[in-house]
Amino acid sequence: MNEPIFVTQPFLPPLEEFIPYLRKIWDSKLLTNNGPFHRQFEDALRAHLGVSQLALFTNATIGLVTALQALRITGEVITTPYSFVATAHSLLWNNIQPVFVDIDDRTCNIDPAKIEAAITPRTTAIMPVHCYGTPCDVEAIQQIADTYGLKVIYDAAHAFGVRYKGESLLRHGDLSVLSFHATKVFNTFEGGAIVCPDAKTKQRIDYLKNFGFADEVTVMAPGINGKMNEFQAALGLLQLEYVGHAIARRKQIEARYRKSLTSVEGITLLEPTKDTDANHAYLPIFVNPQFPLTRDELYRRLRSANVYARRYFFPLISDMPMYRGLASAGAQNLPSARKISEQVLCLPIYPDLSEQDQSRVIDLIMVT
Ligand code: T4K
């Protein structure tokens, strides 16, 4: 049996380059709570991404929960059913009701044309996801938000480094939340960040992620522990040196998949988005009825050959037990999301994927 190939594999820098960082942590005994690596990484990342302000987090899920707290969001929030569960879970953890709106099947992102019909007097915000790193229709979403006085919090877990119309995609909306989980384009083992436009908002987010402490004796809100530790921050600093190379490798791998698979009848890929410098975070393919196998048959064929493609995102969040009772979770409300979630398969893509391993994946799809 061949070696397993997983949907992703974390990129790590050479271990010997990380050792000096570890030595500094050992010597200083500063392990967490806004230590020197945290401060350096926050500055370096802000410059790298080209954003005004950001606050580092221990992971994106706590980042999303805190982002909602930071803007005092309540009532109902419009979001997508086609995402990782953390998106909607962050709403439930804040006692907010998610309202699911269908996606545009050309982008897999929330369809702005369907947002207005879902707005009620209780709606306070929109939480779209830049799914697979593909930019949402940020202009249309902002226009709706401005018209109805809603906040916009982007779940940008997939969107590290994506640029849109020449600037960071993360500059759109009121807040954007990044993930640096092991499976992401840029990882700090686990980690995340909230990108925000101004120092005052960052200050509130920094208090909230540290239990609400404003100083030794003043607690300004019921905050949480969302702090990134020094090990994560040190790795982040080092990873910044390599992320350009990692994204370039992903681009090559995606190009080869596209070249090989576009001619396969019944398999489609997302069109590259206009005006976008992509990060090639995921490689979703869609298995249409013209393909000789169903999506699940293809998934099982790959698995039996030790290739672990993943059905991101199946099932829909709106089909999960804690969401399926909501009126907006009804099947008739979400036809595109349902169709896409039944056709999608994310193929292995990561910087160290060898040409030979990629050929194994491609051959399993081409042989019908
Ligand atoms: N919003 C969105 C839109 C998201 O996609 C996510 C996370 C979040 C929010 C929340 O972000 P964080 O709170 O995690 O920062 C994975 C990840 O755990 C999750 O972070 C990610 N989305 C989601 C799309 O994928 P699983 O359950 O599929 O991961 P897992 O453990 O099966 O890993 C996939 C493959 O990656 C493994 O088969 C092997 C490889 N792998 C994984 C890990 C963790 C490694 O080789 N090494 C590793 O350390 O959820």
JSON list of C-alpha atoms in Angstrom, two decimals, residues 8 55 109 124 132 148 163 175 224 234 253 266 293 345:
[
{"chain": "A", "resi": 8, "resn": "THR", "atom": "CA", "xyz": [-3.21, 18.94, 3.96]},
{"chain": "A", "resi": 55, "resn": "ALA", "atom": "CA", "xyz": [-4.89, 41.45, 17.83]},
{"chain": "A", "resi": 109, "resn": "ASN", "atom": "CA", "xyz": [-19.77, 32.46, -0.63]},
{"chain": "A", "resi": 124, "resn": "THR", "atom": "CA", "xyz": [-27.59, 43.38, 13.96]},
{"chain": "A", "resi": 132, "resn": "TYR", "atom": "CA", "xyz": [-11.51, 28.69, 0.50]},
{"chain": "A", "resi": 148, "resn": "TYR", "atom": "CA", "xyz": [-29.60, 48.74, 7.23]},
{"chain": "A", "resi": 163, "resn": "ARG", "atom": "CA", "xyz": [-5.31, 40.59, -1.77]},
{"chain": "A", "resi": 175, "resn": "LEU", "atom": "CA", "xyz": [-13.63, 43.09, 11.70]},
{"chain": "A", "resi": 224, "resn": "ILE", "atom": "CA", "xyz": [-12.17, 35.41, 28.04]},
{"chain": "A", "resi": 234, "resn": "ALA", "atom": "CA", "xyz": [7.78, 32.79, 17.87]},
{"chain": "A", "resi": 253, "resn": "ILE", "atom": "CA", "xyz": [0.13, 22.64, -7.41]},
{"chain": "A", "resi": 266, "resn": "GLY", "atom": "CA", "xyz": [-18.29, 15.85, -14.89]},
{"chain": "A", "resi": 293, "resn": "LEU", "atom": "CA", "xyz": [-19.04, 8.08, -9.93]},
{"chain": "A", "resi": 345, "resn": "LEU", "atom": "CA", "xyz": [-14.41, 17.21, -2.59]}
]
